[in-house]
Amino acid sequence: MQKKTGGGAAHDAKADTSALEAEVRSAIAKGDNVQQAVRDLTVKALSTQHRDLESLRRIITAVMQGVREGAQQKLQHTSVHPQTALTPVRDAVAGLDAALAQFAEASKLALEEAAGRAQKFSSEELTRVRNELESVENLFLEIIQASASTAQKVVSETLHDLVAHAKRNGTSVGSQLKETLAAFNHEITSAGQTRLEAGLQLTHAITDLMRQVAAGLLTGIAERVKPDDKTKKPG
């Protein structure tokens, strides 16, 4: 497979995130099944665009920009009560949280599947991916906070409330990460100085699993990590 040049890869990444942002904005505007729509769009992006922590940041940022802009447009063109118009914002954040939780679970499953085939990832590879996973929840909340600081008043207040609620009550991704990181720590301890097997890359294994989730082929993850309540305020 030919490697893309730096400029071509950067252009593709920008086009991908712009498309993701537009799709999320459209989902907010329609207002139907927003939670599921945003979860599905994020899972799809994680299955095709995720390479490292920076690409993860781009995906989450694109989703939140779509949420913010979609909500602001909705408020400008609707006569309903602002709180009704802001419901999709809460649903979208819950959908993003659920997708990240599925990513965390897919990371754990990639480890378990490799172990089941008596394959090992190198200690260096395990440590790199674990360090990335350790940052995911903070990155999620940091980007929501950044979106809140640039949003119009009522959208900003809603996003700030969601961050405060998440910090008090936890997130779906944070809950899943406890299990995932425990699995990684155990694997790192047992990996020792194991050399990386040719062709066995953890990031690729995780992306492959996310592709299966996006295609609806890996229902176990979708069943166990419900896009529901952690960051979504009741009522």
PDB file of C-alpha atoms in Angstrom:
ATOM      1  CA  MET A   1       0.000   0.000   0.000  1.00  0.00           C
ATOM      2  CA  GLN A   2       1.443   3.380  -0.995  1.00  0.00           C
ATOM      3  CA  LYS A   3       2.087   5.891   1.723  1.00  0.00           C
ATOM      4  CA  LYS A   4       0.427   9.239   1.284  1.00  0.00           C
ATOM      5  CA  THR A   5       2.616  12.310   1.210  1.00  0.00           C
ATOM      6  CA  GLY A   6       2.399  14.591   4.218  1.00  0.00           C
ATOM      7  CA  GLY A   7       0.422  17.219   2.310  1.00  0.00           C
ATOM      8  CA  GLY A   8      -2.039  14.679   0.877  1.00  0.00           C
ATOM      9  CA  ALA A   9      -2.606  13.059   4.271  1.00  0.00           C
ATOM     10  CA  ALA A  10      -3.161  16.470   5.887  1.00  0.00           C
ATOM     11  CA  HIS A  11      -5.648  17.427   3.165  1.00  0.00           C
ATOM     12  CA  ASP A  12      -7.541  14.137   3.622  1.00  0.00           C
ATOM     13  CA  ALA A  13      -7.659  14.590   7.409  1.00  0.00           C
ATOM     14  CA  LYS A  14      -9.053  18.112   6.989  1.00  0.00           C
ATOM     15  CA  ALA A  15     -11.664  16.914   4.486  1.00  0.00           C
ATOM     16  CA  ASP A  16     -12.654  14.032   6.782  1.00  0.00           C
ATOM     17  CA  THR A  17     -13.106  16.263   9.830  1.00  0.00           C
ATOM     18  CA  SER A  18     -15.008  18.890   7.808  1.00  0.00           C
ATOM     19  CA  ALA A  19     -17.386  16.186   6.558  1.00  0.00           C
ATOM     20  CA  LEU A  20     -17.850  14.829  10.096  1.00  0.00           C
ATOM     21  CA  GLU A  21     -18.592  18.311  11.423  1.00  0.00           C
ATOM     22  CA  ALA A  22     -21.186  18.883   8.670  1.00  0.00           C
ATOM     23  CA  GLU A  23     -22.876  15.520   9.327  1.00  0.00           C
ATOM     24  CA  VAL A  24     -23.151  16.230  13.058  1.00  0.00           C
ATOM     25  CA  ARG A  25     -24.488  19.732  12.347  1.00  0.00           C
ATOM     26  CA  SER A  26     -27.121  18.186  10.093  1.00  0.00           C
ATOM     27  CA  ALA A  27     -28.081  15.625  12.763  1.00  0.00           C
ATOM     28  CA  ILE A  28     -28.583  18.430  15.296  1.00  0.00           C
ATOM     29  CA  ALA A  29     -30.698  20.402  12.807  1.00  0.00           C
ATOM     30  CA  LYS A  30     -32.956  17.400  12.126  1.00  0.00           C
ATOM     31  CA  GLY A  31     -33.248  16.696  15.836  1.00  0.00           C
ATOM     32  CA  ASP A  32     -34.316  13.046  15.416  1.00  0.00           C
ATOM     33  CA  ASN A  33     -32.463  10.307  17.272  1.00  0.00           C
ATOM     34  CA  VAL A  34     -29.506  12.658  17.780  1.00  0.00           C
ATOM     35  CA  GLN A  35     -27.824  10.492  20.402  1.00  0.00           C
ATOM     36  CA  GLN A  36     -27.677   7.446  18.123  1.00  0.00           C
ATOM     37  CA  ALA A  37     -26.755   9.519  15.064  1.00  0.00           C
ATOM     38  CA  VAL A  38     -23.789  11.172  16.799  1.00  0.00           C
ATOM     39  CA  ARG A  39     -22.668   7.860  18.307  1.00  0.00           C
ATOM     40  CA  ASP A  40     -22.747   6.223  14.854  1.00  0.00           C
ATOM     41  CA  LEU A  41     -20.934   9.113  13.157  1.00  0.00           C
ATOM     42  CA  THR A  42     -18.229   9.130  15.832  1.00  0.00           C
ATOM     43  CA  VAL A  43     -17.762   5.349  15.709  1.00  0.00           C
ATOM     44  CA  LYS A  44     -17.445   5.551  11.914  1.00  0.00           C
ATOM     45  CA  ALA A  45     -14.810   8.291  12.236  1.00  0.00           C
ATOM     46  CA  LEU A  46     -12.904   6.272  14.852  1.00  0.00           C
ATOM     47  CA  SER A  47     -12.935   3.287  12.498  1.00  0.00           C
ATOM     48  CA  THR A  48     -11.432   5.210   9.577  1.00  0.00           C
ATOM     49  CA  GLN A  49      -9.591   8.281  10.881  1.00  0.00           C
ATOM     50  CA  HIS A  50      -8.062   7.235  14.205  1.00  0.00           C
ATOM     51  CA  ARG A  51      -4.282   6.904  14.149  1.00  0.00           C
ATOM     52  CA  ASP A  52      -3.076   8.532  17.357  1.00  0.00           C
ATOM     53  CA  LEU A  53      -4.055  10.999  20.087  1.00  0.00           C
ATOM     54  CA  GLU A  54      -3.915  13.948  17.681  1.00  0.00           C
ATOM     55  CA  SER A  55      -6.376  12.327  15.263  1.00  0.00           C
ATOM     56  CA  LEU A  56      -8.624  11.493  18.219  1.00  0.00           C
ATOM     57  CA  ARG A  57      -8.529  15.172  19.214  1.00  0.00           C
ATOM     58  CA  ARG A  58      -9.521  16.173  15.666  1.00  0.00           C
ATOM     59  CA  ILE A  59     -12.477  13.762  15.656  1.00  0.00           C
ATOM     60  CA  ILE A  60     -13.858  14.922  19.027  1.00  0.00           C
ATOM     61  CA  THR A  61     -13.310  18.585  18.099  1.00  0.00           C
ATOM     62  CA  ALA A  62     -15.136  18.152  14.765  1.00  0.00           C
ATOM     63  CA  VAL A  63     -18.092  16.505  16.524  1.00  0.00           C
ATOM     64  CA  MET A  64     -18.334  19.298  19.101  1.00  0.00           C
ATOM     65  CA  GLN A  65     -18.009  22.036  16.470  1.00  0.00           C
ATOM     66  CA  GLY A  66     -20.893  20.418  14.602  1.00  0.00           C
ATOM     67  CA  VAL A  67     -22.903  20.239  17.831  1.00  0.00           C
ATOM     68  CA  ARG A  68     -22.234  23.873  18.736  1.00  0.00           C
ATOM     69  CA  GLU A  69     -22.948  25.294  15.287  1.00  0.00           C
ATOM     70  CA  GLY A  70     -25.986  23.081  14.738  1.00  0.00           C
ATOM     71  CA  ALA A  71     -27.486  24.133  18.078  1.00  0.00           C
ATOM     72  CA  GLN A  72     -26.855  27.818  17.413  1.00  0.00           C
ATOM     73  CA  GLN A  73     -28.479  27.595  13.978  1.00  0.00           C
ATOM     74  CA  LYS A  74     -31.431  25.725  15.468  1.00  0.00           C
ATOM     75  CA  LEU A  75     -31.952  28.432  18.090  1.00  0.00           C
ATOM     76  CA  GLN A  76     -31.904  31.142  15.405  1.00  0.00           C
ATOM     77  CA  HIS A  77     -34.505  29.397  13.274  1.00  0.00           C
ATOM     78  CA  THR A  78     -36.932  28.017  15.806  1.00  0.00           C
ATOM     79  CA  SER A  79     -39.732  29.475  17.872  1.00  0.00           C
ATOM     80  CA  VAL A  80     -39.727  26.689  20.489  1.00  0.00           C
ATOM     81  CA  HIS A  81     -38.424  27.170  24.020  1.00  0.00           C
ATOM     82  CA  PRO A  82     -34.601  27.320  24.077  1.00  0.00           C
ATOM     83  CA  GLN A  83     -34.418  24.333  26.433  1.00  0.00           C
ATOM     84  CA  THR A  84     -36.309  22.205  23.895  1.00  0.00           C
ATOM     85  CA  ALA A  85     -33.946  23.327  21.152  1.00  0.00           C
ATOM     86  CA  LEU A  86     -30.979  22.464  23.407  1.00  0.00           C
ATOM     87  CA  THR A  87     -32.080  18.869  24.069  1.00  0.00           C
ATOM     88  CA  PRO A  88     -30.137  17.696  20.974  1.00  0.00           C
ATOM     89  CA  VAL A  89     -26.956  19.164  22.510  1.00  0.00           C
ATOM     90  CA  ARG A  90     -27.286  16.945  25.580  1.00  0.00           C
ATOM     91  CA  ASP A  91     -28.186  13.958  23.396  1.00  0.00           C
ATOM     92  CA  ALA A  92     -25.197  14.597  21.116  1.00  0.00           C
ATOM     93  CA  VAL A  93     -22.731  14.757  24.007  1.00  0.00           C
ATOM     94  CA  ALA A  94     -24.177  11.505  25.387  1.00  0.00           C
ATOM     95  CA  GLY A  95     -23.740   9.915  21.937  1.00  0.00           C
ATOM     96  CA  LEU A  96     -20.121  11.090  21.722  1.00  0.00           C
ATOM     97  CA  ASP A  97     -19.456   9.737  25.227  1.00  0.00           C
ATOM     98  CA  ALA A  98     -20.932   6.354  24.266  1.00  0.00           C
ATOM     99  CA  ALA A  99     -18.804   6.160  21.093  1.00  0.00           C
ATOM    100  CA  LEU A 100     -15.635   6.879  23.091  1.00  0.00           C
ATOM    101  CA  ALA A 101     -16.665   4.220  25.606  1.00  0.00           C
ATOM    102  CA  GLN A 102     -17.011   1.763  22.727  1.00  0.00           C
ATOM    103  CA  PHE A 103     -13.539   2.772  21.551  1.00  0.00           C
ATOM    104  CA  ALA A 104     -12.186   2.069  25.049  1.00  0.00           C
ATOM    105  CA  GLU A 105     -13.902  -1.316  25.109  1.00  0.00           C
ATOM    106  CA  ALA A 106     -12.656  -2.186  21.617  1.00  0.00           C
ATOM    107  CA  SER A 107      -9.130  -1.460  22.882  1.00  0.00           C
ATOM    108  CA  LYS A 108      -9.606  -3.982  25.686  1.00  0.00           C
ATOM    109  CA  LEU A 109     -11.147  -6.510  23.305  1.00  0.00           C
ATOM    110  CA  ALA A 110      -8.184  -6.166  20.906  1.00  0.00           C
ATOM    111  CA  LEU A 111      -5.894  -7.205  23.768  1.00  0.00           C
ATOM    112  CA  GLU A 112      -8.117 -10.137  24.725  1.00  0.00           C
ATOM    113  CA  GLU A 113      -8.406 -11.378  21.139  1.00  0.00           C
ATOM    114  CA  ALA A 114      -4.627 -11.273  20.661  1.00  0.00           C
ATOM    115  CA  ALA A 115      -4.126 -13.157  23.934  1.00  0.00           C
ATOM    116  CA  GLY A 116      -6.663 -15.748  22.784  1.00  0.00           C
ATOM    117  CA  ARG A 117      -4.513 -16.346  19.703  1.00  0.00           C
ATOM    118  CA  ALA A 118      -1.368 -16.493  21.876  1.00  0.00           C
ATOM    119  CA  GLN A 119      -0.113 -13.280  20.226  1.00  0.00           C
ATOM    120  CA  LYS A 120       1.700 -10.516  22.049  1.00  0.00           C
ATOM    121  CA  PHE A 121       2.093  -6.809  21.514  1.00  0.00           C
ATOM    122  CA  SER A 122       5.381  -5.229  22.527  1.00  0.00           C
ATOM    123  CA  SER A 123       5.656  -3.497  25.880  1.00  0.00           C
ATOM    124  CA  GLU A 124       6.409  -0.249  24.008  1.00  0.00           C
ATOM    125  CA  GLU A 125       3.255  -0.547  21.863  1.00  0.00           C
ATOM    126  CA  LEU A 126       1.100  -1.392  24.903  1.00  0.00           C
ATOM    127  CA  THR A 127       2.482   1.547  26.869  1.00  0.00           C
ATOM    128  CA  ARG A 128       1.953   3.983  23.980  1.00  0.00           C
ATOM    129  CA  VAL A 129      -1.703   2.972  23.503  1.00  0.00           C
ATOM    130  CA  ARG A 130      -2.354   2.892  27.258  1.00  0.00           C
ATOM    131  CA  ASN A 131      -0.991   6.441  27.599  1.00  0.00           C
ATOM    132  CA  GLU A 132      -3.321   7.543  24.803  1.00  0.00           C
ATOM    133  CA  LEU A 133      -6.307   5.873  26.477  1.00  0.00           C
ATOM    134  CA  GLU A 134      -5.470   7.503  29.804  1.00  0.00           C
ATOM    135  CA  SER A 135      -5.991  10.890  28.116  1.00  0.00           C
ATOM    136  CA  VAL A 136      -9.328  10.154  26.426  1.00  0.00           C
ATOM    137  CA  GLU A 137     -11.765  11.210  29.166  1.00  0.00           C
ATOM    138  CA  ASN A 138      -9.857  14.418  29.944  1.00  0.00           C
ATOM    139  CA  LEU A 139      -9.642  15.194  26.219  1.00  0.00           C
ATOM    140  CA  PHE A 140     -13.411  14.666  25.876  1.00  0.00           C
ATOM    141  CA  LEU A 141     -14.196  17.070  28.741  1.00  0.00           C
ATOM    142  CA  GLU A 142     -11.535  19.577  27.694  1.00  0.00           C
ATOM    143  CA  ILE A 143     -12.986  19.841  24.175  1.00  0.00           C
ATOM    144  CA  ILE A 144     -16.570  20.245  25.473  1.00  0.00           C
ATOM    145  CA  GLN A 145     -15.253  23.000  27.776  1.00  0.00           C
ATOM    146  CA  ALA A 146     -13.493  24.694  24.838  1.00  0.00           C
ATOM    147  CA  SER A 147     -16.707  24.490  22.780  1.00  0.00           C
ATOM    148  CA  ALA A 148     -18.620  26.065  25.665  1.00  0.00           C
ATOM    149  CA  SER A 149     -16.190  28.986  25.823  1.00  0.00           C
ATOM    150  CA  THR A 150     -16.779  29.878  22.153  1.00  0.00           C
ATOM    151  CA  ALA A 151     -20.533  29.177  21.996  1.00  0.00           C
ATOM    152  CA  GLN A 152     -23.423  31.624  22.295  1.00  0.00           C
ATOM    153  CA  LYS A 153     -24.891  32.143  25.764  1.00  0.00           C
ATOM    154  CA  VAL A 154     -27.539  29.417  26.150  1.00  0.00           C
ATOM    155  CA  VAL A 155     -25.487  26.819  24.263  1.00  0.00           C
ATOM    156  CA  SER A 156     -22.440  27.771  26.337  1.00  0.00           C
ATOM    157  CA  GLU A 157     -24.394  27.384  29.592  1.00  0.00           C
ATOM    158  CA  THR A 158     -25.690  23.963  28.533  1.00  0.00           C
ATOM    159  CA  LEU A 159     -22.191  22.717  27.667  1.00  0.00           C
ATOM    160  CA  HIS A 160     -20.715  24.084  30.910  1.00  0.00           C
ATOM    161  CA  ASP A 161     -23.513  22.295  32.819  1.00  0.00           C
ATOM    162  CA  LEU A 162     -22.717  19.031  31.023  1.00  0.00           C
ATOM    163  CA  VAL A 163     -19.021  19.281  31.945  1.00  0.00           C
ATOM    164  CA  ALA A 164     -19.873  20.014  35.591  1.00  0.00           C
ATOM    165  CA  HIS A 165     -22.340  17.109  35.641  1.00  0.00           C
ATOM    166  CA  ALA A 166     -19.758  14.768  34.083  1.00  0.00           C
ATOM    167  CA  LYS A 167     -17.093  15.762  36.610  1.00  0.00           C
ATOM    168  CA  ARG A 168     -19.513  15.068  39.482  1.00  0.00           C
ATOM    169  CA  ASN A 169     -21.063  11.863  38.163  1.00  0.00           C
ATOM    170  CA  GLY A 170     -18.504  10.431  35.764  1.00  0.00           C
ATOM    171  CA  THR A 171     -18.783   9.526  32.092  1.00  0.00           C
ATOM    172  CA  SER A 172     -19.435   6.323  30.179  1.00  0.00           C
ATOM    173  CA  VAL A 173     -15.949   6.469  28.691  1.00  0.00           C
ATOM    174  CA  GLY A 174     -14.384   7.033  32.119  1.00  0.00           C
ATOM    175  CA  SER A 175     -16.241   4.056  33.544  1.00  0.00           C
ATOM    176  CA  GLN A 176     -15.139   1.773  30.675  1.00  0.00           C
ATOM    177  CA  LEU A 177     -11.559   3.048  30.837  1.00  0.00           C
ATOM    178  CA  LYS A 178     -11.138   1.702  34.369  1.00  0.00           C
ATOM    179  CA  GLU A 179     -11.569  -1.856  33.052  1.00  0.00           C
ATOM    180  CA  THR A 180      -9.586  -1.220  29.886  1.00  0.00           C
ATOM    181  CA  LEU A 181      -6.609   0.364  31.642  1.00  0.00           C
ATOM    182  CA  ALA A 182      -6.546  -2.433  34.224  1.00  0.00           C
ATOM    183  CA  ALA A 183      -6.315  -4.936  31.339  1.00  0.00           C
ATOM    184  CA  PHE A 184      -3.501  -2.928  29.732  1.00  0.00           C
ATOM    185  CA  ASN A 185      -1.560  -2.670  32.991  1.00  0.00           C
ATOM    186  CA  HIS A 186      -1.828  -6.431  33.475  1.00  0.00           C
ATOM    187  CA  GLU A 187      -0.689  -7.074  29.898  1.00  0.00           C
ATOM    188  CA  ILE A 188       2.234  -4.632  30.192  1.00  0.00           C
ATOM    189  CA  THR A 189       3.418  -6.388  33.348  1.00  0.00           C
ATOM    190  CA  SER A 190       3.333  -9.767  31.626  1.00  0.00           C
ATOM    191  CA  ALA A 191       4.738  -8.515  28.304  1.00  0.00           C
ATOM    192  CA  GLY A 192       8.197  -7.838  29.699  1.00  0.00           C
ATOM    193  CA  GLN A 193      10.594  -7.397  26.813  1.00  0.00           C
ATOM    194  CA  THR A 194       8.496  -9.285  24.253  1.00  0.00           C
ATOM    195  CA  ARG A 195       9.354  -8.106  20.774  1.00  0.00           C
ATOM    196  CA  LEU A 196       6.578  -6.810  18.520  1.00  0.00           C
ATOM    197  CA  GLU A 197       5.465  -9.536  16.137  1.00  0.00           C
ATOM    198  CA  ALA A 198       5.626  -8.602  12.470  1.00  0.00           C
ATOM    199  CA  GLY A 199       2.360  -7.074  11.322  1.00  0.00           C
ATOM    200  CA  LEU A 200       0.768  -7.108  14.764  1.00  0.00           C
ATOM    201  CA  GLN A 201      -0.088  -3.502  15.592  1.00  0.00           C
ATOM    202  CA  LEU A 202      -2.483  -2.669  18.372  1.00  0.00           C
ATOM    203  CA  THR A 203      -3.809   0.547  16.807  1.00  0.00           C
ATOM    204  CA  HIS A 204      -4.735  -1.396  13.664  1.00  0.00           C
ATOM    205  CA  ALA A 205      -6.402  -4.124  15.715  1.00  0.00           C
ATOM    206  CA  ILE A 206      -8.501  -1.522  17.587  1.00  0.00           C
ATOM    207  CA  THR A 207      -9.442   0.263  14.344  1.00  0.00           C
ATOM    208  CA  ASP A 208     -10.508  -3.045  12.793  1.00  0.00           C
ATOM    209  CA  LEU A 209     -12.801  -3.715  15.766  1.00  0.00           C
ATOM    210  CA  MET A 210     -14.283  -0.202  15.519  1.00  0.00           C
ATOM    211  CA  ARG A 211     -14.959  -0.910  11.822  1.00  0.00           C
ATOM    212  CA  GLN A 212     -16.919  -3.973  12.886  1.00  0.00           C
ATOM    213  CA  VAL A 213     -18.861  -1.884  15.433  1.00  0.00           C
ATOM    214  CA  ALA A 214     -19.631   0.715  12.732  1.00  0.00           C
ATOM    215  CA  ALA A 215     -20.872  -2.029  10.407  1.00  0.00           C
ATOM    216  CA  GLY A 216     -23.058  -3.520  13.142  1.00  0.00           C
ATOM    217  CA  LEU A 217     -21.052  -6.756  13.079  1.00  0.00           C
ATOM    218  CA  LEU A 218     -19.735  -6.474  16.630  1.00  0.00           C
ATOM    219  CA  THR A 219     -22.932  -6.178  18.624  1.00  0.00           C
ATOM    220  CA  GLY A 220     -21.406  -7.204  21.946  1.00  0.00           C
ATOM    221  CA  ILE A 221     -19.794  -3.809  22.442  1.00  0.00           C
ATOM    222  CA  ALA A 222     -22.902  -1.934  21.313  1.00  0.00           C
ATOM    223  CA  GLU A 223     -25.007  -3.987  23.724  1.00  0.00           C
ATOM    224  CA  ARG A 224     -22.738  -3.551  26.719  1.00  0.00           C
ATOM    225  CA  VAL A 225     -21.956   0.148  26.335  1.00  0.00           C
ATOM    226  CA  LYS A 226     -25.318   1.838  26.063  1.00  0.00           C
ATOM    227  CA  PRO A 227     -25.375   5.444  24.772  1.00  0.00           C
ATOM    228  CA  ASP A 228     -27.373   6.576  27.749  1.00  0.00           C
ATOM    229  CA  ASP A 229     -26.991   8.540  30.881  1.00  0.00           C
ATOM    230  CA  LYS A 230     -23.568   9.386  32.183  1.00  0.00           C
ATOM    231  CA  THR A 231     -23.154  12.857  30.716  1.00  0.00           C
ATOM    232  CA  LYS A 232     -26.827  13.390  29.928  1.00  0.00           C
ATOM    233  CA  LYS A 233     -28.598  15.340  32.629  1.00  0.00           C
ATOM    234  CA  PRO A 234     -31.904  13.854  33.760  1.00  0.00           C
ATOM    235  CA  GLY A 235     -35.164  15.555  32.980  1.00  0.00           C
TER     236      GLY A 235
END
